[in-house]
mmCIF file of C-alpha atoms in Angstrom:
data_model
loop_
_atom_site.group_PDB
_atom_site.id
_atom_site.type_symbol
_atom_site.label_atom_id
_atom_site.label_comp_id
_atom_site.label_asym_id
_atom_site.label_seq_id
_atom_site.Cartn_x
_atom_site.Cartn_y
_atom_site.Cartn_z
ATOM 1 C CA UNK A 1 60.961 -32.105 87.584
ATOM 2 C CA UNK A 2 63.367 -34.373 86.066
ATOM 3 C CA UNK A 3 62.049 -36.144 82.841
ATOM 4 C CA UNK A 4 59.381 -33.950 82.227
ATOM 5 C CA UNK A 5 58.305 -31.890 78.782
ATOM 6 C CA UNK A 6 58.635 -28.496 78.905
ATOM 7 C CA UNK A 7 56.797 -25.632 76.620
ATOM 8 C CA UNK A 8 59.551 -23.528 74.779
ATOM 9 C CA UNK A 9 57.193 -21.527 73.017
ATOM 10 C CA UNK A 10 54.004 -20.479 71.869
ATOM 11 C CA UNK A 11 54.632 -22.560 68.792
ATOM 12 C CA UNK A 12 54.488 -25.912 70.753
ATOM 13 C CA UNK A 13 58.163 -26.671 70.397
ATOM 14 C CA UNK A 14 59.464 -29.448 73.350
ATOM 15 C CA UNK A 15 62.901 -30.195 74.891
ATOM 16 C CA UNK A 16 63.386 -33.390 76.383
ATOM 17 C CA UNK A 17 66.149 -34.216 78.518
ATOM 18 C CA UNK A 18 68.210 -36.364 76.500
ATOM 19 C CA UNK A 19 69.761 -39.783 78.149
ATOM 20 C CA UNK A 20 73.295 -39.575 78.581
ATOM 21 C CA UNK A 21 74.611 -42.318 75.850
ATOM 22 C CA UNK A 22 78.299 -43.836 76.147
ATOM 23 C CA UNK A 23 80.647 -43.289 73.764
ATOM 24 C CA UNK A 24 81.343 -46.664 71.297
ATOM 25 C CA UNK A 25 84.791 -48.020 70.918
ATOM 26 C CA UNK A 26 87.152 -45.754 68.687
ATOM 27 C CA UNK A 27 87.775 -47.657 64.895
ATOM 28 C CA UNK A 28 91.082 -48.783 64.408
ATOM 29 C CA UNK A 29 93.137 -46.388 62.716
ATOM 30 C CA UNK A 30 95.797 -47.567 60.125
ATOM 31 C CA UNK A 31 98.332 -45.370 58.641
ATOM 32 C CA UNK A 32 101.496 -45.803 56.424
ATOM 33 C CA UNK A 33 104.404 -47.107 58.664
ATOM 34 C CA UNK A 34 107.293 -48.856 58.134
ATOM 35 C CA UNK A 35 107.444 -52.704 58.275
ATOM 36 C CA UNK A 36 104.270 -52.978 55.915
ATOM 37 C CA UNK A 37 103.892 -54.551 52.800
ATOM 38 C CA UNK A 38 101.048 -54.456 50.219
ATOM 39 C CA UNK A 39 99.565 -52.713 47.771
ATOM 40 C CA UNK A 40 99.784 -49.228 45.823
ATOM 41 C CA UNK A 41 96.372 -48.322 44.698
ATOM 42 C CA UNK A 42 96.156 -44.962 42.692
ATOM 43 C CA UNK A 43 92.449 -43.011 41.905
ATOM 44 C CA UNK A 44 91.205 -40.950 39.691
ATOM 45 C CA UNK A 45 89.450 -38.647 43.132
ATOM 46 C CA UNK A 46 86.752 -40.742 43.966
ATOM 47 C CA UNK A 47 88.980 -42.726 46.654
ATOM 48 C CA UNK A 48 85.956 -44.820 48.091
ATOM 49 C CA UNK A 49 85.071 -45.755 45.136
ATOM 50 C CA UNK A 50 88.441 -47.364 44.483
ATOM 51 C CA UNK A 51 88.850 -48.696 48.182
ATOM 52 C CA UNK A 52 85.941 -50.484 47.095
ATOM 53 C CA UNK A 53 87.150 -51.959 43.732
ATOM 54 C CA UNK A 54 90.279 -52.299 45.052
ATOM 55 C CA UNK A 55 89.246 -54.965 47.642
ATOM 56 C CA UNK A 56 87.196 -56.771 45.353
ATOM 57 C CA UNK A 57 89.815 -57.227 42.738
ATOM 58 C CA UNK A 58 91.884 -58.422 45.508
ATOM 59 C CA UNK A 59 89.601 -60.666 47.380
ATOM 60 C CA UNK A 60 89.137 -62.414 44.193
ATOM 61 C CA UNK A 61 92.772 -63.244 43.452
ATOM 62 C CA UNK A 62 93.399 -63.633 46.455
ATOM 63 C CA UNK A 63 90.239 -66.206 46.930
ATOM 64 C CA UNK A 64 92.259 -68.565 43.869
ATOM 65 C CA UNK A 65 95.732 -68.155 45.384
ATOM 66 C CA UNK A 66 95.271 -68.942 49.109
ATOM 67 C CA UNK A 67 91.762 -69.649 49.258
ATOM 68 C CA UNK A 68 88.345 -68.228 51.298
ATOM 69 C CA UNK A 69 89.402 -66.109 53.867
ATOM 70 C CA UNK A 70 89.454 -67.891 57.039
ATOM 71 C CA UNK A 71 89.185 -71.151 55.593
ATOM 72 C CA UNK A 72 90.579 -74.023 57.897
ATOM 73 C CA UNK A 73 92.463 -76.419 55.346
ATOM 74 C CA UNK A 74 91.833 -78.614 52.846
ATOM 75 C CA UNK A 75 89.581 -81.899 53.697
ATOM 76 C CA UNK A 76 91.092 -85.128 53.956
ATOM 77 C CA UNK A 77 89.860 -85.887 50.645
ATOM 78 C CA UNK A 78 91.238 -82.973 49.303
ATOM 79 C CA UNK A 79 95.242 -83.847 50.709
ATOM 80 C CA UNK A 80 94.814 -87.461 49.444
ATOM 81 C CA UNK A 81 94.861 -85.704 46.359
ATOM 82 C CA UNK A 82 98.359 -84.133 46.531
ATOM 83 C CA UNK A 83 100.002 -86.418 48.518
ATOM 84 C CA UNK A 84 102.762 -86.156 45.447
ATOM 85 C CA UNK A 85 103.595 -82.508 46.199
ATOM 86 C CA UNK A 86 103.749 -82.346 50.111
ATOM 87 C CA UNK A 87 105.885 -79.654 50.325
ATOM 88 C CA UNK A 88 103.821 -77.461 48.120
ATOM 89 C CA UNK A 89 101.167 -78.802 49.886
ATOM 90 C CA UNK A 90 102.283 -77.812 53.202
ATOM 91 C CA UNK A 91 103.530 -73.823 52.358
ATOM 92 C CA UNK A 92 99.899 -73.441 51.314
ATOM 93 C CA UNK A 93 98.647 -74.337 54.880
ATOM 94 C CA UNK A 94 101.194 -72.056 56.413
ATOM 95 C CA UNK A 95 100.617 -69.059 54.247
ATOM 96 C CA UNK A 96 96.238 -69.689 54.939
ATOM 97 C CA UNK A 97 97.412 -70.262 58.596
ATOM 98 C CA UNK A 98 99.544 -66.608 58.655
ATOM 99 C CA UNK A 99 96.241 -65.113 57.108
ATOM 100 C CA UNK A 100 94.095 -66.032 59.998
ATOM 101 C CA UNK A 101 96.328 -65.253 62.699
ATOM 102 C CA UNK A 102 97.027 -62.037 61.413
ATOM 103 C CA UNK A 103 94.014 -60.375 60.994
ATOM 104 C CA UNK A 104 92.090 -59.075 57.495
ATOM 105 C CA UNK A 105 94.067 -60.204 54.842
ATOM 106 C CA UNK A 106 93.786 -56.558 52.714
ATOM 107 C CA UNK A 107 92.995 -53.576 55.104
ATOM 108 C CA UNK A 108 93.367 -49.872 53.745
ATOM 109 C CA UNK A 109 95.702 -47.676 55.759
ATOM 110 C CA UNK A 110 95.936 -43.893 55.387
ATOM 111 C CA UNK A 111 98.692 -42.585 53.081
ATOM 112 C CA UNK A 112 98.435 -38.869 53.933
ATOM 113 C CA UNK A 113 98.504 -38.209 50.335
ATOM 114 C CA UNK A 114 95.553 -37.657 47.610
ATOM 115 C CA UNK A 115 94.448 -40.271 45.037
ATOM 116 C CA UNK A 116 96.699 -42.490 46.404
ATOM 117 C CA UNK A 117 96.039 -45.246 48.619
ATOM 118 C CA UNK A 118 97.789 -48.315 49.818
ATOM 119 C CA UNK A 119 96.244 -51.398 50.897
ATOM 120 C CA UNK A 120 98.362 -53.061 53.809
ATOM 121 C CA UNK A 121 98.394 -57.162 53.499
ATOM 122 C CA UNK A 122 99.635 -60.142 55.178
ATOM 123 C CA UNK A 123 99.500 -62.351 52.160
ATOM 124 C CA UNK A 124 102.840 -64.096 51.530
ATOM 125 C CA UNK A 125 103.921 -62.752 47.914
ATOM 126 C CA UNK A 126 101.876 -59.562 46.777
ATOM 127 C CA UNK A 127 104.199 -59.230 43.345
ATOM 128 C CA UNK A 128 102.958 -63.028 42.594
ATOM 129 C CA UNK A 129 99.396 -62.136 43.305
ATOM 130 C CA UNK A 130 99.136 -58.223 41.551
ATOM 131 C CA UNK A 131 100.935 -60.047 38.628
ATOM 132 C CA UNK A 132 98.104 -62.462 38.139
ATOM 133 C CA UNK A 133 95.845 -59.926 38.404
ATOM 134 C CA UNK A 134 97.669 -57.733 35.675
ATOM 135 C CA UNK A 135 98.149 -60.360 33.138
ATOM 136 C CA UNK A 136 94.786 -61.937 33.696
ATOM 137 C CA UNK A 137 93.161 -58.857 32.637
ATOM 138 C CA UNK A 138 95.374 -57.827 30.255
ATOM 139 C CA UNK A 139 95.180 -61.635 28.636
ATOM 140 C CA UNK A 140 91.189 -61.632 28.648
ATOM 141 C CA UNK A 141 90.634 -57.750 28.325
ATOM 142 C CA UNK A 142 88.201 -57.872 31.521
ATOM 143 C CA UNK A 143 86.877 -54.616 32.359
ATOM 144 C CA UNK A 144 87.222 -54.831 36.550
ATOM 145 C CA UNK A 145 87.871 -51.976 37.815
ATOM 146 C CA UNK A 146 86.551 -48.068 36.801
ATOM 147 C CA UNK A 147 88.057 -45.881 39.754
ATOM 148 C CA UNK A 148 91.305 -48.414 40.613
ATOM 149 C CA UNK A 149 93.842 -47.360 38.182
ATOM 150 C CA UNK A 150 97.074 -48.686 39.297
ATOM 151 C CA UNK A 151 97.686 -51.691 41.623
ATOM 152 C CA UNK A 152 101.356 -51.676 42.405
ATOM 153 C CA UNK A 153 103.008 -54.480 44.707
ATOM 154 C CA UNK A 154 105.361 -52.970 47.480
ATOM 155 C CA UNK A 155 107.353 -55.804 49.411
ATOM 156 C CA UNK A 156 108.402 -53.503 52.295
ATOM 157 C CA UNK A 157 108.084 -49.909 53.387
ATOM 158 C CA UNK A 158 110.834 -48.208 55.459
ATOM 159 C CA UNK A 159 111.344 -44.502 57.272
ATOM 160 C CA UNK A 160 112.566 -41.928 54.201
ATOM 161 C CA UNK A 161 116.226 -42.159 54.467
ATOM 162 C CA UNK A 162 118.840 -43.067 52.198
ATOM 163 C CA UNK A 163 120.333 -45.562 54.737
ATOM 164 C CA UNK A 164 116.874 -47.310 55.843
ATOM 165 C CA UNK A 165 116.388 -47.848 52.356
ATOM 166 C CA UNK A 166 119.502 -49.157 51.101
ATOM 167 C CA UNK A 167 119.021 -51.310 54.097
ATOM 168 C CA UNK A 168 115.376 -52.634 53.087
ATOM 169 C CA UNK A 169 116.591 -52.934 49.457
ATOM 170 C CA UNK A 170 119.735 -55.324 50.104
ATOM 171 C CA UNK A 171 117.543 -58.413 50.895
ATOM 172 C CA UNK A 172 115.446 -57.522 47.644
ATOM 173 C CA UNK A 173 118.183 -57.049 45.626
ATOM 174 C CA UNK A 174 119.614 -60.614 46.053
ATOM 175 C CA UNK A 175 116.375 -62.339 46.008
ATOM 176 C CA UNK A 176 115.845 -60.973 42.411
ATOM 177 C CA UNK A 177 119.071 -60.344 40.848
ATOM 178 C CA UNK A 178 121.401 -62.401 42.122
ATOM 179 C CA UNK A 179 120.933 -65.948 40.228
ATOM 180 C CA UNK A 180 120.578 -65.207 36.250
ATOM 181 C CA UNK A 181 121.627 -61.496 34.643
ATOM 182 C CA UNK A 182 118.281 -59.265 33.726
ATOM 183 C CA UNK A 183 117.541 -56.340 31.942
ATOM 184 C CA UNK A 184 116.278 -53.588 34.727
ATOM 185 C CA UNK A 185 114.916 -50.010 35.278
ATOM 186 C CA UNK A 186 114.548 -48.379 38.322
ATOM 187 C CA UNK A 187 111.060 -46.442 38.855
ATOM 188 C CA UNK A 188 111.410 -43.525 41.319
ATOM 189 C CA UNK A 189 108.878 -41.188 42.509
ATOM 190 C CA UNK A 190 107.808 -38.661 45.799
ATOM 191 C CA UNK A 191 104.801 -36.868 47.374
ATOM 192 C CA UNK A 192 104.829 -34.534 50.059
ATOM 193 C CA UNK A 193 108.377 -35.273 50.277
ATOM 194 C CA UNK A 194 111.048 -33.113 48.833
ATOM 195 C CA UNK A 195 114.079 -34.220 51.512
ATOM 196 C CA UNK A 196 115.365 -37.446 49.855
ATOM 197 C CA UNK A 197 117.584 -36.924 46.478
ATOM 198 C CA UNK A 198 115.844 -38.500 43.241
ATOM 199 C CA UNK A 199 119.575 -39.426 41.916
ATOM 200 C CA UNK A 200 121.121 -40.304 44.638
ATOM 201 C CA UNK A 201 118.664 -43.523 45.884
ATOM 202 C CA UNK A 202 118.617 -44.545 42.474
ATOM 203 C CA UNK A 203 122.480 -44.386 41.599
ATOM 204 C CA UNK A 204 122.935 -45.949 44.871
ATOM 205 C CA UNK A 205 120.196 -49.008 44.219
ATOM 206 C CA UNK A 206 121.670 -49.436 40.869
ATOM 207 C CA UNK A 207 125.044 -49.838 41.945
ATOM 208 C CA UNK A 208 123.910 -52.186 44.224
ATOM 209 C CA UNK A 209 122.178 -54.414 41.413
ATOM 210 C CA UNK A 210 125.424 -53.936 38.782
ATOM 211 C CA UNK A 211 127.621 -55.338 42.218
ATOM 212 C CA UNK A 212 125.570 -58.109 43.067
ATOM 213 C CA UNK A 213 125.914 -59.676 39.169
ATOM 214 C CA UNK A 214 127.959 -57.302 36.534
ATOM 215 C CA UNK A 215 125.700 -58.696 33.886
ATOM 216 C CA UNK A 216 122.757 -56.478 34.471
ATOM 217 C CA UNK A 217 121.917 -54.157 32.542
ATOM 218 C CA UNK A 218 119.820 -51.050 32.116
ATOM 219 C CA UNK A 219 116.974 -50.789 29.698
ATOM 220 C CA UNK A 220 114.204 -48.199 30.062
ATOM 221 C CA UNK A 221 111.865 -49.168 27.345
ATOM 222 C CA UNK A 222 111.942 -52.887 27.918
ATOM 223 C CA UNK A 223 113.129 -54.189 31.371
ATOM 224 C CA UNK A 224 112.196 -57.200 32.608
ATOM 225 C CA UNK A 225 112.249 -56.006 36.227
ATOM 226 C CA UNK A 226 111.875 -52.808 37.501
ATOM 227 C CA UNK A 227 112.787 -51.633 40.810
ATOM 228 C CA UNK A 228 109.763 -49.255 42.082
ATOM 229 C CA UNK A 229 110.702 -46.712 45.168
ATOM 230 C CA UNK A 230 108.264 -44.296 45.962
ATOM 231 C CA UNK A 231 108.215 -41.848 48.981
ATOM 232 C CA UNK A 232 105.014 -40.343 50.650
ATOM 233 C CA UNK A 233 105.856 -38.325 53.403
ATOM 234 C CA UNK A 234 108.326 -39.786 55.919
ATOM 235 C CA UNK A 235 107.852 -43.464 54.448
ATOM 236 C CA UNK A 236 109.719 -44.748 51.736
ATOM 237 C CA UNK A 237 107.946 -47.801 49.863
ATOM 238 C CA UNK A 238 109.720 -50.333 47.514
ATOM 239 C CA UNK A 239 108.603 -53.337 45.229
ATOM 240 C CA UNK A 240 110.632 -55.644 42.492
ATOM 241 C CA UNK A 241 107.989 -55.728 39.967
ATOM 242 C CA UNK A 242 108.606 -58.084 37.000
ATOM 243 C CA UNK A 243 107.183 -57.023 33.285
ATOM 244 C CA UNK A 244 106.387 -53.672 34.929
ATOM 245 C CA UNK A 245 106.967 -51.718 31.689
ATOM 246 C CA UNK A 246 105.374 -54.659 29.339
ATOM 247 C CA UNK A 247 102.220 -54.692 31.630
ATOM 248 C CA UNK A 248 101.765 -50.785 30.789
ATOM 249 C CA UNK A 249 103.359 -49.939 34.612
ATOM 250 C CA UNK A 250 100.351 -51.595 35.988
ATOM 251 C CA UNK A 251 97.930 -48.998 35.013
ATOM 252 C CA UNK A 252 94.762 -51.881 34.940
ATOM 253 C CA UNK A 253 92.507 -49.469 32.406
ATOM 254 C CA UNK A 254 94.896 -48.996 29.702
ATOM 255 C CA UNK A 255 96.043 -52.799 29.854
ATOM 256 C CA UNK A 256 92.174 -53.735 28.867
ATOM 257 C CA UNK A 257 92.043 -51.131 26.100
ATOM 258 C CA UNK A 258 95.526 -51.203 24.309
ATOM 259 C CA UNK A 259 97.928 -53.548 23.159
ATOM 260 C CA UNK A 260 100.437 -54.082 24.524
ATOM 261 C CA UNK A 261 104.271 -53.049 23.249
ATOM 262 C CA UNK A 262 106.177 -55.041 21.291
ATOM 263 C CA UNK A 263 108.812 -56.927 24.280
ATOM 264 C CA UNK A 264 112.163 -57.708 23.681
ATOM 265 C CA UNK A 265 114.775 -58.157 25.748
ATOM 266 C CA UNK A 266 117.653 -55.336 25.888
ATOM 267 C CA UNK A 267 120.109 -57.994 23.540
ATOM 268 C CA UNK A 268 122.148 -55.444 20.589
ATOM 269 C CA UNK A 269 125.375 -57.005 22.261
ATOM 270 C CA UNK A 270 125.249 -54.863 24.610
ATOM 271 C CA UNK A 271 127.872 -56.039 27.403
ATOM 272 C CA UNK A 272 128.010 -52.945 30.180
ATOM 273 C CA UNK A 273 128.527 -54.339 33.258
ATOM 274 C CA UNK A 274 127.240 -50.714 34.710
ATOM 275 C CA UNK A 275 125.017 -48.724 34.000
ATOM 276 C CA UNK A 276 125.382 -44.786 32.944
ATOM 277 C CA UNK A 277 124.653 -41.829 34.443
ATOM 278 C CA UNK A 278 122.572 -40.205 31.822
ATOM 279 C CA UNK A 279 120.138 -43.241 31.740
ATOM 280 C CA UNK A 280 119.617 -43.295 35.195
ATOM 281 C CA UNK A 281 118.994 -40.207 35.194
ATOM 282 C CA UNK A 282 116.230 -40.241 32.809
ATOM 283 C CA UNK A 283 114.045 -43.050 34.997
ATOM 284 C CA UNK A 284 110.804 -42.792 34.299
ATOM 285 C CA UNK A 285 108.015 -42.105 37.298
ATOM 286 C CA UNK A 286 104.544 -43.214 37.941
ATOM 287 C CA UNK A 287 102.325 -40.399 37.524
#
């Protein structure tokens, strides 16, 4: 009979029937895609561990910069306030407003590669935000993070071809470079991905910074802005990350521990409008 308990053996064992249970709904899985932007976040193995970190160090930024998650607005008191800055004012609603339509502010996404993870966001400005973070700790020596080790803004992620990221880089490009000449590197780097030529994305992104201003001007020890493109797998991430090189390429342990390098900017008269082959060439990576 159905439901009943049945003797297996002499040792007083029992089967039951077991109720038939439904199936829950299936988590939401996020992977690397293009059309993202957030956060590079590399690990030292012990990647929930640094999932972990890496969401409090950015809920906590992120907390001063564009308030609570899901907060509503600022009280009426509040506005009366900053009634003088309106505009400012008003690009802080929309960016809070973006937040909460959009889901979790931070939310890991697979990267299909080991010790590195990226955190997807929907934040406004991630450079802005990872820079506070950087020179916070590296002003007040804060010991935050043990497992995090890097936390490297990308502004947009693209399929692994030259052309999808020469188009992904133009709009970059002028937002940075065009207005005022800067010193620059370009920071290049792969995983699981052998099919897209080291030189030839970063000849072609340089000569696309030298043609927007002639001014610029290499310098691999002391840029002020470094142009970071790193492919994992079929998806090609970039960032413009200022004082990447002065901020110890935004390796959070070493920026609490050490001083940091003397910073100058590239000056010696030097006056190439373009830079050479040999220093391109020898662009550092992230490791």
């Amino acid at each position: 009979m159905d439901g009943e308990i049945k003797v297996q053996s002499s040792n007083s064992s029992y089967k039951r029937r077991q109720q038939y249970t439904p199936p829950g709904p299936k988590r939401r899985r996020y992977i690397l895609e293009p059309g993202l932007k957030g956060f590079i976040c590399s690990c030292n193995f012990k990647e929930k561990e640094c999932i972990r970190e890496a969401y409090n160090i950015l809920n906590e930024y992120g907390d001063l910069v564009y308030g609570p998650e899901g907060n509503q607005g600022e009280t009426e008191e509040e506005a009366v306030n900053v009634e003088e800055d309106i505009e400012g004012l008003l690009k802080e609603i929309e960016a809070i407003q973006s937040v909460e339509k959009s889901g979790r502010r931070f939310q890991v996404v697979e990267s299909g590669a080991k010790n590195f993870l990226f955190i997807r966001t929907n934040v406004n400005d991630p450079v802005k935000l990872a820079e506070m973070i950087v020179k916070d700790i590296s002003d007040k020596k804060k010991h935050k993070t043990r497992h995090l080790l890097r936390l490297i803004p990308i502004e947009a992620t693209c399929k692994a071809y030259l052309y999808d990221i020469k188009k992904v880089a133009q709009p970059l490009i002028e937002k940075y470079f065009k207005d005022a000449p800067k010193s620059f590197s370009i920071i290049y780097n792969h995983r699981n991905n052998n099919n897209v030529s080291k030189e030839e994305v970063i000849t072609t992104i340089a000569d696309m910074i030298t043609s927007t201003r002639c001014d610029h001007v290499v310098n691999l020890k002391h840029a002020e802005i470094s142009v970071i493109v790193e492919i994992v797998k079929n998806v090609a991430l970039l960032g413009v990350v200022p004082h990447f090189i002065k901020y110890r390429k935004y390796n959070l342990s070493r920026l609490r521990s050490n001083s940091l390098s003397v910073y100058t900017r590239t000056g010696d008269g030097a006056k190439n409008s373009k830079p050479d082959a040999d220093s391109l060439k020898t662009s550092q990576s992230i490791k």
